[in-house]
Structure formats: structure tokens, C-alpha cells
Short mmCIF file of C-alpha atoms in Angstrom, two decimals:
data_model
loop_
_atom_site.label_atom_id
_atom_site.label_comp_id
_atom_site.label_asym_id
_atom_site.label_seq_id
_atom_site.Cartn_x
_atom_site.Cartn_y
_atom_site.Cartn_z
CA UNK A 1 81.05 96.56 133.31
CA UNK A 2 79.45 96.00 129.84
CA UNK A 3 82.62 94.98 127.30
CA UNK A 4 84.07 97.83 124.40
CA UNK A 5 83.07 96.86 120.99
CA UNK A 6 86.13 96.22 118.72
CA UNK A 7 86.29 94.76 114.58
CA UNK A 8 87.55 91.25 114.41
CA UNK A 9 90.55 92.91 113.04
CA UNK A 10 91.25 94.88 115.65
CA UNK A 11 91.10 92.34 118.04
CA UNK A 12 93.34 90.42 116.09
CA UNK A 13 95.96 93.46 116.37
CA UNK A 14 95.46 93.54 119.74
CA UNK A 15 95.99 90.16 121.22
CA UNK A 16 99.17 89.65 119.18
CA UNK A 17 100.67 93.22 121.19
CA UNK A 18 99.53 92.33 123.93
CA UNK A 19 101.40 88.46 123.84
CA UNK A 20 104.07 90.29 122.82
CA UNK A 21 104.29 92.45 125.97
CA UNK A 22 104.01 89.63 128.07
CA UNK A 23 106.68 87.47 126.15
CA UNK A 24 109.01 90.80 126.80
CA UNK A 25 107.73 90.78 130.55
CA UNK A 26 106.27 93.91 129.79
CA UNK A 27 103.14 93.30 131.49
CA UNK A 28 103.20 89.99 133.99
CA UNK A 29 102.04 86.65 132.58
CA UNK A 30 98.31 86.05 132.53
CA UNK A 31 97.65 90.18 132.28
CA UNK A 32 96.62 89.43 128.35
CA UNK A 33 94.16 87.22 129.07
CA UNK A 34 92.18 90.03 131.63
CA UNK A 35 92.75 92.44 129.39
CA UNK A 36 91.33 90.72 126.28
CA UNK A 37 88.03 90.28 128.39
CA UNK A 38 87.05 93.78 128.07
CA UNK A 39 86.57 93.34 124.65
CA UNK A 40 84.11 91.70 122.25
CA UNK A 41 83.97 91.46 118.37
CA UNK A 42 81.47 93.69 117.50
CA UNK A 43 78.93 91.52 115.49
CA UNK A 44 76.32 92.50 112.43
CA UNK A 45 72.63 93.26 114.51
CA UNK A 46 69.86 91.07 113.07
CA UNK A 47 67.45 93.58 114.11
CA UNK A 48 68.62 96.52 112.45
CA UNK A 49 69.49 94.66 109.78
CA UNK A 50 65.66 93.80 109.38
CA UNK A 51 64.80 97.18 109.97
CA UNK A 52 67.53 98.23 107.89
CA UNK A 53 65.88 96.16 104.80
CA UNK A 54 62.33 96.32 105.87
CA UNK A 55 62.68 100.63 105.54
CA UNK A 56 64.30 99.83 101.99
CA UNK A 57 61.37 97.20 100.74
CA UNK A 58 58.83 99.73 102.37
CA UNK A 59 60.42 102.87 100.25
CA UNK A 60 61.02 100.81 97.06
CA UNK A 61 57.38 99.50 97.16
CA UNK A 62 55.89 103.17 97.82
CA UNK A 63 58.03 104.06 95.17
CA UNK A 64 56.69 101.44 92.72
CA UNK A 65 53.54 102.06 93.41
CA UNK A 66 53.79 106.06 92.81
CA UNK A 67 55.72 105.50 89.22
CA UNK A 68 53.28 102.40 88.61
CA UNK A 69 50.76 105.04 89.15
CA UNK A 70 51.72 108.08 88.13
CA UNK A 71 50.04 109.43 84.77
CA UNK A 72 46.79 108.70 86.69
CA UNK A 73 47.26 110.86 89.26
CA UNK A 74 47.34 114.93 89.28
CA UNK A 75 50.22 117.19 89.83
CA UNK A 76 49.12 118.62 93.31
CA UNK A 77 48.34 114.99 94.52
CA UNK A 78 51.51 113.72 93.33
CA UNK A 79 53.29 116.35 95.40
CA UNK A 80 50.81 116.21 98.37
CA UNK A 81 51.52 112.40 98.54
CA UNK A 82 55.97 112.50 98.25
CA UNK A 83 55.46 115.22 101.19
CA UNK A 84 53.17 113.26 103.08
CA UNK A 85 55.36 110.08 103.08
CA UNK A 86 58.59 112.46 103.76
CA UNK A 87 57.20 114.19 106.40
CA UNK A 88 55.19 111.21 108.72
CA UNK A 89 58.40 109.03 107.97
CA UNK A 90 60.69 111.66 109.53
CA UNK A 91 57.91 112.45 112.36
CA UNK A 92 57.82 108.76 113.14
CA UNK A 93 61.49 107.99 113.11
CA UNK A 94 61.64 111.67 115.63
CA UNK A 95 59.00 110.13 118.05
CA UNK A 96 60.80 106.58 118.49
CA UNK A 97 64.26 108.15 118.95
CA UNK A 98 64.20 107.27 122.71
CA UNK A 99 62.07 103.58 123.52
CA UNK A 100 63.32 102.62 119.94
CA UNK A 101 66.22 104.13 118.34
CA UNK A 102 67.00 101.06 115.60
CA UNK A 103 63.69 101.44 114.23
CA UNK A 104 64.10 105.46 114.29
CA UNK A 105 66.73 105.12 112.22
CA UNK A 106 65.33 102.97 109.62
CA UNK A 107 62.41 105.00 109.22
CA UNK A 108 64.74 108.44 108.84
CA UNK A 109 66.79 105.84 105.91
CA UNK A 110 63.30 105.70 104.65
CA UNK A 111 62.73 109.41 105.14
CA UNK A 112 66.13 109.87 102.72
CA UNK A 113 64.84 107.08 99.98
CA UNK A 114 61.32 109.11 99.56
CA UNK A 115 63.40 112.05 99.51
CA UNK A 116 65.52 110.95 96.87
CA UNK A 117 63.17 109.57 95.22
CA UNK A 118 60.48 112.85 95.24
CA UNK A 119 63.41 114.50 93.64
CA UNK A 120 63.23 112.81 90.44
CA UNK A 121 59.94 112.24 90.44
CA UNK A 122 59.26 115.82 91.05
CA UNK A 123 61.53 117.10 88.10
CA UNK A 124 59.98 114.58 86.00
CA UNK A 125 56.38 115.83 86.73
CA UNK A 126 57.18 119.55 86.33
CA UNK A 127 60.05 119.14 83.78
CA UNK A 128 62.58 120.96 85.36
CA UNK A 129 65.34 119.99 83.07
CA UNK A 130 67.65 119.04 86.03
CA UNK A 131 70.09 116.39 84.83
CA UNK A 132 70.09 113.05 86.93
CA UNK A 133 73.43 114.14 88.40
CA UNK A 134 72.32 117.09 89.25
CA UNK A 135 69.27 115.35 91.11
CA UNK A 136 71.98 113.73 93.39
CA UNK A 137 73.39 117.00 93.82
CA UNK A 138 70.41 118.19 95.99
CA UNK A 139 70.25 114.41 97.30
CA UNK A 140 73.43 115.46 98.58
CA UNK A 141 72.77 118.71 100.03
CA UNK A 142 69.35 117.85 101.25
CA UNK A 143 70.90 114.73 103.48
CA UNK A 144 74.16 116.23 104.88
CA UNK A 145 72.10 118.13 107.53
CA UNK A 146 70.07 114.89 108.52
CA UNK A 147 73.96 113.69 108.84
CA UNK A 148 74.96 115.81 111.32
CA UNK A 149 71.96 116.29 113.14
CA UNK A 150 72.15 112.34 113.63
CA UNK A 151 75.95 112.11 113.60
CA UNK A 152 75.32 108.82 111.22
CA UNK A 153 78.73 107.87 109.21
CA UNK A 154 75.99 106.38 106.64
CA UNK A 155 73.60 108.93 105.50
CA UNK A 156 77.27 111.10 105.23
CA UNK A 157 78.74 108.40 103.14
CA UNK A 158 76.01 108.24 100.57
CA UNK A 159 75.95 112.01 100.61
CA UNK A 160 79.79 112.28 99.28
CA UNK A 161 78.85 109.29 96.80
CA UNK A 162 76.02 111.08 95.24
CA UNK A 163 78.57 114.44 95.31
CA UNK A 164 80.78 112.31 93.03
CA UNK A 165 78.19 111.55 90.67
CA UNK A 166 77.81 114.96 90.16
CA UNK A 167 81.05 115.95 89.76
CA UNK A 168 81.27 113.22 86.85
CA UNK A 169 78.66 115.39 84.68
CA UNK A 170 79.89 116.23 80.96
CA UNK A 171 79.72 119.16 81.04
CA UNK A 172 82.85 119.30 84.17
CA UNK A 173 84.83 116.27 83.32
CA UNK A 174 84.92 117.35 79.07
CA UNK A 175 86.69 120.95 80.40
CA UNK A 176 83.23 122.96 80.15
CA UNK A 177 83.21 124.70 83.09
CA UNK A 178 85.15 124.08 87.20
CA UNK A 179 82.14 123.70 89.71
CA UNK A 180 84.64 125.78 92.45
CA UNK A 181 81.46 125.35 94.77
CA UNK A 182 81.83 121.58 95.19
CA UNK A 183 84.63 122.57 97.28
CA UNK A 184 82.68 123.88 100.13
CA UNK A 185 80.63 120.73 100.43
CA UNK A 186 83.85 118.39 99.99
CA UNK A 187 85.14 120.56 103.02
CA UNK A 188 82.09 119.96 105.19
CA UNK A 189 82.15 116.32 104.32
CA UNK A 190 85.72 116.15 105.17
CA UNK A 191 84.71 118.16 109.00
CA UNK A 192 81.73 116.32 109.82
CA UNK A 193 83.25 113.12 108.82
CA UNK A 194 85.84 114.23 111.38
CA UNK A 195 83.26 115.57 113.95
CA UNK A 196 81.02 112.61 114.10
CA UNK A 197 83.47 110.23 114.27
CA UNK A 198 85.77 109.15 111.69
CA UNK A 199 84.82 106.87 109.24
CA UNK A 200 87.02 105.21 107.04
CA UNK A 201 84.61 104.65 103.88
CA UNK A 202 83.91 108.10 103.92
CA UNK A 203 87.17 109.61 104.42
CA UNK A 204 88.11 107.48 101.24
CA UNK A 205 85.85 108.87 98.97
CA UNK A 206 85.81 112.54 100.41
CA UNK A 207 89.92 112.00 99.00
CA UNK A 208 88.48 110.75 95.98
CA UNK A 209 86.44 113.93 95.69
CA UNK A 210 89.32 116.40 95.66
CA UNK A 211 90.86 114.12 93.31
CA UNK A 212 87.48 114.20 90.95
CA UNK A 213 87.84 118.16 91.38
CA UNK A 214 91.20 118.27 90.21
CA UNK A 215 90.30 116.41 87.17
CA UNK A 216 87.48 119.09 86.38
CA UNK A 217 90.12 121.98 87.25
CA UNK A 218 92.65 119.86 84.83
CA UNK A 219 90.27 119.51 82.17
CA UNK A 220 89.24 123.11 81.89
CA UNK A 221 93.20 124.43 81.03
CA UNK A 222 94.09 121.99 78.99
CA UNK A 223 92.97 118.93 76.17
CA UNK A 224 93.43 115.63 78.09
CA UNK A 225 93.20 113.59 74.74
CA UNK A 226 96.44 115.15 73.46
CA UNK A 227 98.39 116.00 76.75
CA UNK A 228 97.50 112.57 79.01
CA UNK A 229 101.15 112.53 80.41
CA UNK A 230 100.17 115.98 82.27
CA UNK A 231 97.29 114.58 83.38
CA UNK A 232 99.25 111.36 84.58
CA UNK A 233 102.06 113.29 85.87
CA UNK A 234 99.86 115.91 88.25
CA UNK A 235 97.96 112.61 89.86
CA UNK A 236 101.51 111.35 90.15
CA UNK A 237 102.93 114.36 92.11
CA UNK A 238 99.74 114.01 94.20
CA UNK A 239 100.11 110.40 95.01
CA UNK A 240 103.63 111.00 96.44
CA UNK A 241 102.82 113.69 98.00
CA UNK A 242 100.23 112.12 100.05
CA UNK A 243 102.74 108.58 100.53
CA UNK A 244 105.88 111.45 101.64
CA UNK A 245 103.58 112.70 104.30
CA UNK A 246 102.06 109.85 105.69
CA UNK A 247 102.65 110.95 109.66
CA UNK A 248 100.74 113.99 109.10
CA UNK A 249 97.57 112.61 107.90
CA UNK A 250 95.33 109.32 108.56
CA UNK A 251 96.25 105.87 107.04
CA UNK A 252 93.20 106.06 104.73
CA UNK A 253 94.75 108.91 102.61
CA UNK A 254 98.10 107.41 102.46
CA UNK A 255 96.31 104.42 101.25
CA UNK A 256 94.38 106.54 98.33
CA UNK A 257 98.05 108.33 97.62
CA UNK A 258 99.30 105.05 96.72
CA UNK A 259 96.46 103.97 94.50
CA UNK A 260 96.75 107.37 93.27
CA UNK A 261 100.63 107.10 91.72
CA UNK A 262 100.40 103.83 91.23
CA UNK A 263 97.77 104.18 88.65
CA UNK A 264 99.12 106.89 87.33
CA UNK A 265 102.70 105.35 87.04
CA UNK A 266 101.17 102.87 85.40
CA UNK A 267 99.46 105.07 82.36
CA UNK A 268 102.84 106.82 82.28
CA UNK A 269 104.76 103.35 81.77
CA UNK A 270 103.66 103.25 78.16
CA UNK A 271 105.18 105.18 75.46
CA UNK A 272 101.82 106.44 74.01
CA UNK A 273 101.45 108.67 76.89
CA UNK A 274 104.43 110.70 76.09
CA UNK A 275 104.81 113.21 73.70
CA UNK A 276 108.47 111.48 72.94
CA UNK A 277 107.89 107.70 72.77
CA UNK A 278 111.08 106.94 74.91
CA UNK A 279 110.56 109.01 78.06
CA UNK A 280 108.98 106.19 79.68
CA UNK A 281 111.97 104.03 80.12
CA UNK A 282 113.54 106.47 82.69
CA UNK A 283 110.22 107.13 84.02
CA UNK A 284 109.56 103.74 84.89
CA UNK A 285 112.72 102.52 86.27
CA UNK A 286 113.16 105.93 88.84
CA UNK A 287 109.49 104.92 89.61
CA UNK A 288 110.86 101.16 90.26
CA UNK A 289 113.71 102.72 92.43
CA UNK A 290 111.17 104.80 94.20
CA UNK A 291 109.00 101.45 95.22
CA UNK A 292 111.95 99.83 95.98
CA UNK A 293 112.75 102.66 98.96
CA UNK A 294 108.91 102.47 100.23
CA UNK A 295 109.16 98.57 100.49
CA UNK A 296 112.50 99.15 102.12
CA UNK A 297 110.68 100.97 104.66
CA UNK A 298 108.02 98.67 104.89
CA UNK A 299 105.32 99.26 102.63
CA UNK A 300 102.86 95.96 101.88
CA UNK A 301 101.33 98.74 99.03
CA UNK A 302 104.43 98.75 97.52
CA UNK A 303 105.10 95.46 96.43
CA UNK A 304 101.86 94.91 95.20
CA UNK A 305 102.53 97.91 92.90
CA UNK A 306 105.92 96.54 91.89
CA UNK A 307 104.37 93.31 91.08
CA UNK A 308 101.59 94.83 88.70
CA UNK A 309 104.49 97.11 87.15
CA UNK A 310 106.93 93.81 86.46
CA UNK A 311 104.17 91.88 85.22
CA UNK A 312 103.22 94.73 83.02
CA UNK A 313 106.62 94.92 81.61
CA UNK A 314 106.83 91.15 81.59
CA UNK A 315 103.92 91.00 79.32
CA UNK A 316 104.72 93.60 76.91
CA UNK A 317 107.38 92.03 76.41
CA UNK A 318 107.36 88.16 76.21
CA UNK A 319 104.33 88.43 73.98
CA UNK A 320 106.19 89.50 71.39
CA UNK A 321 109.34 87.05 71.95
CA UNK A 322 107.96 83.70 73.83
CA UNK A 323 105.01 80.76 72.58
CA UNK A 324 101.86 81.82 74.22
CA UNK A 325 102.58 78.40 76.45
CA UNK A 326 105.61 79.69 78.01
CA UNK A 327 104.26 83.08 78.70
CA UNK A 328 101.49 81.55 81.06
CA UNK A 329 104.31 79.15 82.91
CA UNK A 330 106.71 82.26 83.39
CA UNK A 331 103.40 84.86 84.74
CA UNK A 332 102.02 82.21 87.00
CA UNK A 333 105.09 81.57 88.57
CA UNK A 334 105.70 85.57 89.15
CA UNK A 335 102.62 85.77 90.15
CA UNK A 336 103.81 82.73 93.05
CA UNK A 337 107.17 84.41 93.76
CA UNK A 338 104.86 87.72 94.19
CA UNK A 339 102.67 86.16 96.57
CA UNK A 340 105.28 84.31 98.79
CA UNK A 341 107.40 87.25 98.97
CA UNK A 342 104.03 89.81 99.84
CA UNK A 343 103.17 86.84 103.07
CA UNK A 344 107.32 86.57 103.66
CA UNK A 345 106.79 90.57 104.47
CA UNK A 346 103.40 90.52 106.06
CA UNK A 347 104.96 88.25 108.77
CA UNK A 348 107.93 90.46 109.30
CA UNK A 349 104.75 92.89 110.39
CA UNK A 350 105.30 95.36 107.40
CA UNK A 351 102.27 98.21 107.81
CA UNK A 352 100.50 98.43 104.38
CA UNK A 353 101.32 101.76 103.75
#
């Protein structure tokens, strides 16, 4: 029976359960052991990985060459040649599927490079006036059904990547317009991600998407340069939100809901972000109070916001009080008392979130 492939971390996670059900007699002595031997650390492939690179060299010579190239050749060749490369690397990666299915999928990464790639150089030749994040808009939409077709977790992750540059265009984040159709393809990033098996990388920045959204939905009602604390405060409300509800959705989420009001606690902790200067001392210790409950029931993410918030506090203020000397001696031994309490925690098996 060929052995499951498992992360190093997760192998980790599971030897240390399962000694612990045998030293509670759980499972009889020795059962570990047989147990652990269906497993085996999944590894990084040297042959896809020289696939992997080989496709990218091949595309990013092609590439070259074309742009090296390119005022001396005509329009219809110029076109004729992208297609060409897009279509025989796609036929070539469809006819190795079966004897050789690491070098199919190199050749359909290449297939996505030349696409990418055709669709700035295409623009560029017909002046199209298409912005370069809208280019990665249609890199986007022209890879997500190559996605799902494949079920790859990596042509899907670079799809919601090149979503977010686009949703980082001027003309959404300055309050110009909402792009309310982004929505549908964050939704079918968020599905497939689920349907082809979930991938952590992608869920991340699929939550990262809806949080880019918001900012364009933000920025259209109201000026972000005068009113920041609204700004802060609705990324706040978020954050908790997605920490309060952390049994109802996956880890990766409650991880981004942390970064989420953390950073945003930490804009709000300064009295320029208020429209009255003092508001931020209440803010900040409830928000302290609050971190204290979440390490109380267990969160590793926790104190390693409660450090950054002390030590934000801590300089602020000693700057202005203390010799430059001290102020180093005092942070560096936080910044020790931080550490030893965060690995004190981590061996009382706190979960991260």
C-alpha cells in the first residue's frame, strides 16, 4: 500500500497525538509507531521543479525575443506568432496529459505566461488604452477556466493575485467609481478554491479581496484623508467579526480577521486618527482588555498583537522621557519577556488563533 503524503508540519501534529493516546492507553503501546508508517513527508519534486523552471526560461526567452523584436515585425505576424505559441503550447501540454502529466503541466504554465504576456503585447501593438491593471484583469479571467478545468490550486492563486492588482487601480481605491462586478469573480474564486481542493494561499488572498472591495465601496461614500478612524473602525468591526466566529469558518480567515483588527487597532491607537485627540486612550485599553480575553482562551495571535501594541505605547512614550541608551535596554528586554512568554504558551499547546 503506497504511503499518504502529509507536510512536515503535519506530521509533526500527528506523532505528538498520537504519543499522547498511547501515554493515556488510548491506543495500546507500539500502535503509534504502525500508524506513523502510513505516512511520508511529502517532499519538493526535482522534476517538476525543472519543468516547472524550464516552462518559465522557455516563456521569458520567447518573450524576449518577441519585445527584442518587435518594431521589425508587422501587426498580423505579431499576432499570428502570440497565437501560435498559445495554441501548440496548450495542444502539447493536452497530448502529454496521460504518459506525462508533470511536463503537461509545465507546458499549460507556459501556455498562461504567453498568454499573459500576448495581452500586453497585444494592447501595446494596437493601442488599446487598457491600463496594466486592467491587463491582469483579463489575465485573470482568461486563466480561471484553465483552473478549473485542471483543478490546479496554482494557476487559481495567481488568478486572485492579478484580481487584486486590479482592484488597486486609481480610479477604485481614490473613491471614483465601486467595480460591484469583482464580486462575482471573488465568489467563484472563493467556490473553486473550495471545489478543487482547498488551498490555504488562496483562501488568504480571496479574504484579502473582499477586504480590497470594501475599501473601494468605503472610498466611494466618504473622504478617507479626513475620516481615517471610519475607515479604521469598519476593518476593525470586520476583524472581530471574523476572530468571534472562528468555528464557523476555516482557520485561514480567522487568521486574516486577526491581522485585520490588529492593524487597524493599531492606526486607531494614535490620536491623529480621531477627530477628538483623546478617544484613543479608551480605545486602546478596551482593545487591550479584548486581547487579554482571546489569549485567555488561547490565542498565540493574540499576544503577538499585545506585544506590538505595548511596545508601541512603550515607545511613544519613553522617547520623550528616557536617554536613547535606556530606551534600547528596556525594548530589548520586552521584546525577551515577549518571546519567553509567546514559547511558555506555545508549549501549553495554545492554537494560533
Amino acid at each position: 500500500m503506497s504511503k499518504r503524503l502529509i507536510k512536515r508540519n503535519e506530521l509533526q501534529v500527528l506523532n505528538r497525538e498520537l504519543r499522547f493516546l498511547e501515554d493515556s492507553e488510548v491506543i495500546p503501546a507500539g500502535k503509534s509507531d504502525e500508524i506513523q508508517e502510513l505516512y511520508e513527508v511529502e517532499r519538493l519534486s526535482f522534476t517538476r521543479t525543472l519543468l516547472y523552471v524550464g516552462s518559465i526560461l522557455i516563456g521569458a526567452g520567447i518573450l524576449s525575443f518577441i519585445a527584442s523584436n518587435w518594431e521589425e515585425i508587422g501587426k498580423s505576424t505579431k499576432f499570428l506568432l502570440i497565437l501560435v505559441l498559445f495554441i501548440g503550447s496548450n495542444f502539447a501540454a493536452y497530448r502529454m496529459e496521460k504518459g506525462f502529466p508533470k511536463t503537461s503541466t509545465s507546458l499549460y504554465y507556459l501556455g498562461i505566461l504567453i498568454f499573459g504576456a500576448g495581452i500586453f503585447l497585444v494592447e501595446q501593438m494596437f493601442h488599446l488604452g487598457v491600463s496594466l491593471r486592467e491587463a491582469f484583469l483579463w489575465w485573470s479571467l482568461g486563466i480561471l477556466p484553465v483552473a478549473w478545468v485542471l483543478r490546479d490550486k496554482w494557476i487559481l492563486l495567481a488568478a486572485a493575485i492579478f484580481l487584486f492588482f486590479t482592484l488597486t487601480d486609481e480610479p477604485y481605491l481614490n473613491g471614483q467609481m465601486i467595480p460591484y462586478w469583482t464580486l462575482l469573480w471573488i465568489a467563484a474564486i472563493y467556490l473553486l478554491n473550495e471545489k478543487i481542493g482547498f488551498s490555504k494561499a488562496t483562501g488568504f488572498v480571496s479574504g484579502v479581496l473582499m477586504l480590497a472591495f470594501l475599501a473601494t465601496v468605503i472610498s466611494f461614500f466618504i473622504d478617507i484623508d479626513e475620516y481615517s478612524y471610519l475607515f479604521g473602525l469598519t476593518y476593525f468591526v470586520v476583524g472581530v467579526g471574523l476572530t468571534l466566529i472562528k468555528e464557523k469558518i476555516r482557520d485561514i480567515y480567522v487568521v486574516l480577521g486577526y491581522l485585520v483588527h490588529g492593524a487597524a487597532a493599531l492606526l486607531l491607537s494614535f490620536e491623529e486618527a480621531w477627530p477628538v485627540d483623546w478617544i484613543y486612550i479608551p480605545f486602546s485599553i478596551l482593545y487591550l482588555l479584548f486581547l487579554l480575553f482571546l489569549i485567555k482562551r488561547g490565542s498565540l495571535l493574540s499576544i503577538i498583537i499585545l506585544c506590538v501594541m505595548i511596545f508601541r505605547f512603550y515607545l511613544d512614550f519613553s522617547f520623550d522621557f528616557l536617554p536613547k541608551s535606556f530606551v534600547f535596554i528596556i525594548g530589548g528586554l520586552l521584546l525577551l519577556g515577549f518571546g519567553f512568554y509567546f514559547e511558555k504558551q506555545r508549549k501549553k499547546g495554545g492554537g494560533i488563533a
